[in-house]
PDB file of C-alpha atoms in Angstrom:
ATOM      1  CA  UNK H 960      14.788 -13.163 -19.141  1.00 49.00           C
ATOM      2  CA  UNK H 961      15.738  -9.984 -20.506  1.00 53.00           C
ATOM      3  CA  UNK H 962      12.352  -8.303 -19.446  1.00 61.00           C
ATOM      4  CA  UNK H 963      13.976  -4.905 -17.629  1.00 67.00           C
ATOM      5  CA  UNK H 964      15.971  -3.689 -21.386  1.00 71.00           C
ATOM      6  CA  UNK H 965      12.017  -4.274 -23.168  1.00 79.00           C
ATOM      7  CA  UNK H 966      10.955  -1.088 -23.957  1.00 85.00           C
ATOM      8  CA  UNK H 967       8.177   1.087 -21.577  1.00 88.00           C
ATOM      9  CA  UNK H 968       6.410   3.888 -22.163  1.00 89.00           C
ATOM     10  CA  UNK H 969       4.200   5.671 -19.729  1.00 90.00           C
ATOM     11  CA  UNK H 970       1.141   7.884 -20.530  1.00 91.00           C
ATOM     12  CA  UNK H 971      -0.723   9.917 -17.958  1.00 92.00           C
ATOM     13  CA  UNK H 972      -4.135  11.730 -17.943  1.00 93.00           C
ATOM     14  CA  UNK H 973      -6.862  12.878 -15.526  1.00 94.00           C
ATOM     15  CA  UNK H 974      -3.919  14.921 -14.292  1.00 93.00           C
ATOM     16  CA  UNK H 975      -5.284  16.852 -11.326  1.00 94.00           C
ATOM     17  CA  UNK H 976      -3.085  19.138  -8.584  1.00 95.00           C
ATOM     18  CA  UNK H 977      -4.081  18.680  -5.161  1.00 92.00           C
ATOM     19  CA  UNK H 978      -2.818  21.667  -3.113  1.00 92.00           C
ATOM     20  CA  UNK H 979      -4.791  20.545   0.166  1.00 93.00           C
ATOM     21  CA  UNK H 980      -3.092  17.422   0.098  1.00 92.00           C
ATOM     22  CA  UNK H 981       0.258  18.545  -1.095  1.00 91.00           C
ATOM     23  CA  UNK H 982       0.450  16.315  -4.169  1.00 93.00           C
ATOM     24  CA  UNK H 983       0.073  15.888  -8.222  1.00 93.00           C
ATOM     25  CA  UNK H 984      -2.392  12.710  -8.636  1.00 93.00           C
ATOM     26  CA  UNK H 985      -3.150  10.857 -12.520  1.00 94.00           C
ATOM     27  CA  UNK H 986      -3.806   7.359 -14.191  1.00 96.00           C
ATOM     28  CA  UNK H 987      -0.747   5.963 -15.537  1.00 94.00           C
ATOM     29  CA  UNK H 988      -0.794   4.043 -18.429  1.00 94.00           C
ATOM     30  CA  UNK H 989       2.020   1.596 -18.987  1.00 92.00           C
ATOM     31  CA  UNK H 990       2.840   0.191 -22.955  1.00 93.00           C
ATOM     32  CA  UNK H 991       4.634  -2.754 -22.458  1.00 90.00           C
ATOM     33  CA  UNK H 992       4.451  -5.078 -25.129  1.00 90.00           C
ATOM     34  CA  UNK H 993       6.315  -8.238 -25.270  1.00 86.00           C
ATOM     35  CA  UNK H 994       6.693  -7.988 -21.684  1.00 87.00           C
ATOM     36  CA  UNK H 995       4.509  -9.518 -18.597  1.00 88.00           C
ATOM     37  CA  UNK H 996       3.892  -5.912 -16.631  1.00 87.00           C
ATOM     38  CA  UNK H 997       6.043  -3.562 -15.069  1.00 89.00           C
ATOM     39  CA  UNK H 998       7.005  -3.462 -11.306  1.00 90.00           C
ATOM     40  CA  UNK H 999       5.618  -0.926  -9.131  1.00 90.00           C
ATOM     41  CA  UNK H1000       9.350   0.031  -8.203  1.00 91.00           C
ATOM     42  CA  UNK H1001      10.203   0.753 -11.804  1.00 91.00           C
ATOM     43  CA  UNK H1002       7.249   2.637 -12.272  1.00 92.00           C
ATOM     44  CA  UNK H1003       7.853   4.695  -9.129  1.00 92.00           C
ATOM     45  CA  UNK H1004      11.654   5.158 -10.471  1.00 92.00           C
ATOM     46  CA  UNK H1005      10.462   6.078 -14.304  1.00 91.00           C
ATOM     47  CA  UNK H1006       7.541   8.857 -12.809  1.00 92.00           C
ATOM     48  CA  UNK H1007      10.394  10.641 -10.545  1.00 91.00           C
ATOM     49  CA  UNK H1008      12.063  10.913 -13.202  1.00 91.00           C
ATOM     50  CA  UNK H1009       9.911  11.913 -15.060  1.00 91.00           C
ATOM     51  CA  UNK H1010       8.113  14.816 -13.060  1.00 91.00           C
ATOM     52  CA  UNK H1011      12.193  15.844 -11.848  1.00 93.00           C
ATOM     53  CA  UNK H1012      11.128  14.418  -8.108  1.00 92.00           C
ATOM     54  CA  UNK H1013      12.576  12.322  -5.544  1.00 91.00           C
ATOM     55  CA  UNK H1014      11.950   8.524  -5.877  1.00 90.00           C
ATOM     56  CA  UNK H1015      10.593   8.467  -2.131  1.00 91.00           C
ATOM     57  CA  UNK H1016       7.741  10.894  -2.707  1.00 91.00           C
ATOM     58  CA  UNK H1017       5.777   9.140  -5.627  1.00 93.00           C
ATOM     59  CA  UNK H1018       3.367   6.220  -4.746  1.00 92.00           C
ATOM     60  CA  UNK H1019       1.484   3.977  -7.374  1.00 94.00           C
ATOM     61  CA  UNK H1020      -0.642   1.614  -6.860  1.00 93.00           C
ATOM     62  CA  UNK H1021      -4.434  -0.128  -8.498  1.00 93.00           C
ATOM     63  CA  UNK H1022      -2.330  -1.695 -11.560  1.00 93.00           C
ATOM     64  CA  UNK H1023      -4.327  -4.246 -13.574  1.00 94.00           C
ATOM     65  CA  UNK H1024      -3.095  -5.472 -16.896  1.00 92.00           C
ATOM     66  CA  UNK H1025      -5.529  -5.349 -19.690  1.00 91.00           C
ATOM     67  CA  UNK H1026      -6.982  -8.365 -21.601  1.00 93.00           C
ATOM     68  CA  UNK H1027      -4.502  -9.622 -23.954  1.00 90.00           C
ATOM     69  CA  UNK H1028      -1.030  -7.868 -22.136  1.00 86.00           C
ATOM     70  CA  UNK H1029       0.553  -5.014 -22.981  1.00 88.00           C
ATOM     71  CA  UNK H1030      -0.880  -2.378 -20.956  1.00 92.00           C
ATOM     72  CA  UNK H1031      -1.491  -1.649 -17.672  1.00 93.00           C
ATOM     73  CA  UNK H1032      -3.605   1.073 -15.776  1.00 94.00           C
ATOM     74  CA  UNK H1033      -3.407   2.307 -12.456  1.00 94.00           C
ATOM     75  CA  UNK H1034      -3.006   5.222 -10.220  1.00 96.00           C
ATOM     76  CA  UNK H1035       0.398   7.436  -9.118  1.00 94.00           C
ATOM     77  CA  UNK H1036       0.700   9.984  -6.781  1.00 94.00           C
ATOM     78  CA  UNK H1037       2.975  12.936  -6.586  1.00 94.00           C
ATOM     79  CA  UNK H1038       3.777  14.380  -2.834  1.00 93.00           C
ATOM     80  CA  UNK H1039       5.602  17.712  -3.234  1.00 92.00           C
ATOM     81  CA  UNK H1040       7.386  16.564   0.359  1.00 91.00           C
ATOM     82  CA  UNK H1041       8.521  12.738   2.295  1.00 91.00           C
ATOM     83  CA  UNK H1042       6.411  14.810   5.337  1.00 92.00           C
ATOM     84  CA  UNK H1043       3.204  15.204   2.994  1.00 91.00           C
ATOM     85  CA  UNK H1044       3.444  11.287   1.876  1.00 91.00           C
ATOM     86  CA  UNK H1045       3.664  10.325   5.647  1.00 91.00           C
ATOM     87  CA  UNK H1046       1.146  12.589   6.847  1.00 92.00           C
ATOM     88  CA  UNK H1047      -1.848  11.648   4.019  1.00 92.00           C
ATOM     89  CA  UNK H1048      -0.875   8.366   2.192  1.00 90.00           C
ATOM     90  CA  UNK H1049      -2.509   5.209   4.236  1.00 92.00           C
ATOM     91  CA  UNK H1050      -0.124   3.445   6.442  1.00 92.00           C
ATOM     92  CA  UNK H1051      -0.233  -0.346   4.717  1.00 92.00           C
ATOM     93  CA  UNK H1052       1.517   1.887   0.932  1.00 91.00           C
ATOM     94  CA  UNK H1053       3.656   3.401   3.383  1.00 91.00           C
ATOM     95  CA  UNK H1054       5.173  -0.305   4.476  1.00 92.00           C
ATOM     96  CA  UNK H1055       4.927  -1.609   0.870  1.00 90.00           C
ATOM     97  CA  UNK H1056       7.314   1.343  -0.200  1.00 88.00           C
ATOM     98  CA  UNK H1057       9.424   0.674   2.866  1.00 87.00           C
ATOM     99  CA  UNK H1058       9.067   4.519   4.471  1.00 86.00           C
ATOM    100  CA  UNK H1059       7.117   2.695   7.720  1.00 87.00           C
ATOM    101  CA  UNK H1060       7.892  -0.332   9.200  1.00 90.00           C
ATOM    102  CA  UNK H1061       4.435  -2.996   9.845  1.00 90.00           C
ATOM    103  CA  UNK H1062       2.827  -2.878  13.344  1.00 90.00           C
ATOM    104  CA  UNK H1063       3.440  -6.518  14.583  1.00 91.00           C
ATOM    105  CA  UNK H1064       0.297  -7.841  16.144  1.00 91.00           C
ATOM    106  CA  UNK H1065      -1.312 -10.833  16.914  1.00 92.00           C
ATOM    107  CA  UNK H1066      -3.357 -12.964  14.332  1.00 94.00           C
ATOM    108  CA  UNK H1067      -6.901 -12.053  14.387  1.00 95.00           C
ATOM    109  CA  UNK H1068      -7.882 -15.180  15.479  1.00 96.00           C
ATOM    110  CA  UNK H1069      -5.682 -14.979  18.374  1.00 95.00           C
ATOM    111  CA  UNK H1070      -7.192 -11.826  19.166  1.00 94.00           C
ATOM    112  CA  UNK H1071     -10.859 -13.063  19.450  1.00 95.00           C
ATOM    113  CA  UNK H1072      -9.944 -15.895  21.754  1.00 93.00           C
ATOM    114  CA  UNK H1073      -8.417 -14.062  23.874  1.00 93.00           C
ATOM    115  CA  UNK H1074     -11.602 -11.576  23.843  1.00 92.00           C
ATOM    116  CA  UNK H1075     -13.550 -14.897  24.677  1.00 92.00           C
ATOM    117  CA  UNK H1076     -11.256 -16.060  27.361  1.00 91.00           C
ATOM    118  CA  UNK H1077     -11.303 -12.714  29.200  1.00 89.00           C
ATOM    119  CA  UNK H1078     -15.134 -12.444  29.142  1.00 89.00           C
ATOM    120  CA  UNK H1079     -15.201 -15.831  31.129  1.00 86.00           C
ATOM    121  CA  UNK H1080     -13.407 -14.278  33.856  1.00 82.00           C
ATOM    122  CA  UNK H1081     -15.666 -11.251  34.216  1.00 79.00           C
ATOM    123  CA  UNK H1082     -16.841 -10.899  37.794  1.00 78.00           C
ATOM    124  CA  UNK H1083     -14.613 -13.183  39.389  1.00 72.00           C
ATOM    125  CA  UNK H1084     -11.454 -12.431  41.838  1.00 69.00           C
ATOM    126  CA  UNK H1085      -8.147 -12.020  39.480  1.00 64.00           C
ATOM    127  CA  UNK H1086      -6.381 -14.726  39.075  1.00 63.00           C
ATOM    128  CA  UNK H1087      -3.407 -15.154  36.327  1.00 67.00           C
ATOM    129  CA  UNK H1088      -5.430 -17.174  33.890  1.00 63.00           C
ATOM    130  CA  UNK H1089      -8.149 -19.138  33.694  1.00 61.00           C
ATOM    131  CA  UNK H1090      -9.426 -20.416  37.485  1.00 59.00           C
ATOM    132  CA  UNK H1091      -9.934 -23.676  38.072  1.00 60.00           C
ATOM    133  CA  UNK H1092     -14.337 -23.482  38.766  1.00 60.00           C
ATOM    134  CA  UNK H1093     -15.173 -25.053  42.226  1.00 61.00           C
ATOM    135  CA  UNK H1094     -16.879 -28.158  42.653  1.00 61.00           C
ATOM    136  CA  UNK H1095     -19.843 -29.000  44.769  1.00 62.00           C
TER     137      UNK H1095
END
């Protein structure tokens, strides 16, 4: 498909400067007729260039397409620094942008039976693993 040479234009409003947070946050409103919706890369590539920043300090995210296609609304912000993004912007956009790399962890699941198999040995002498209970 020849989707990426389709024409998109992007509006924003509710334009608001956050000096606390070092950062320029709005709602971005994507036209894109004749076209599915608009990766968040793109969108990240188009604002930078846009507001004259680096690609690695803008973050969008909360796109949904409207009724019918051919627009989409979400949310973009601005850091004025890569140290600003990494200090205030929530880890999980940090990995989806490919700045952090994911904490590897066990499966939730796997976490709460081990929880359960750990609370049968309270009290007892420590043995690796589960002992064997004695017999009368």
């Amino acid at each position: 498909m020849a989707d990426r040479e389709q024409p998109v234009t992007l509006r924003t409003r509710k334009f608001i400067r956050n000096a606390l947070l070092g950062r320029k946050q709005m709602v971005v409103d994507v036209l894109h007729p004749n076209r599915a919706n608009v990766s968040k890369d793109e969108l990240r590539s188009k604002l930078a260039e846009l507001y004259k920043t680096s690609k690695d300090q803008v973050s969008v995210f909360g796109f949904r397409t409207q009724y019918g296609g051919g627009k989409s609304t979400g949310f973009a912000l601005l850091y004025d620094s890569v140290d600003a993004m990494k200090k205030f912007e929530p880890h999980y956009r940090l990995v989806r942008i490919g700045v952090a790399n994911k904490i590897e962890k066990p499966s939730r699941q796997q976490r709460k039976q081990r929880k359960n198999r750990a609370k049968t040995l309270r009290g007892t002498a420590k043995v690796k693993g589960p002992a064997k209970k004695k017999e009368k």
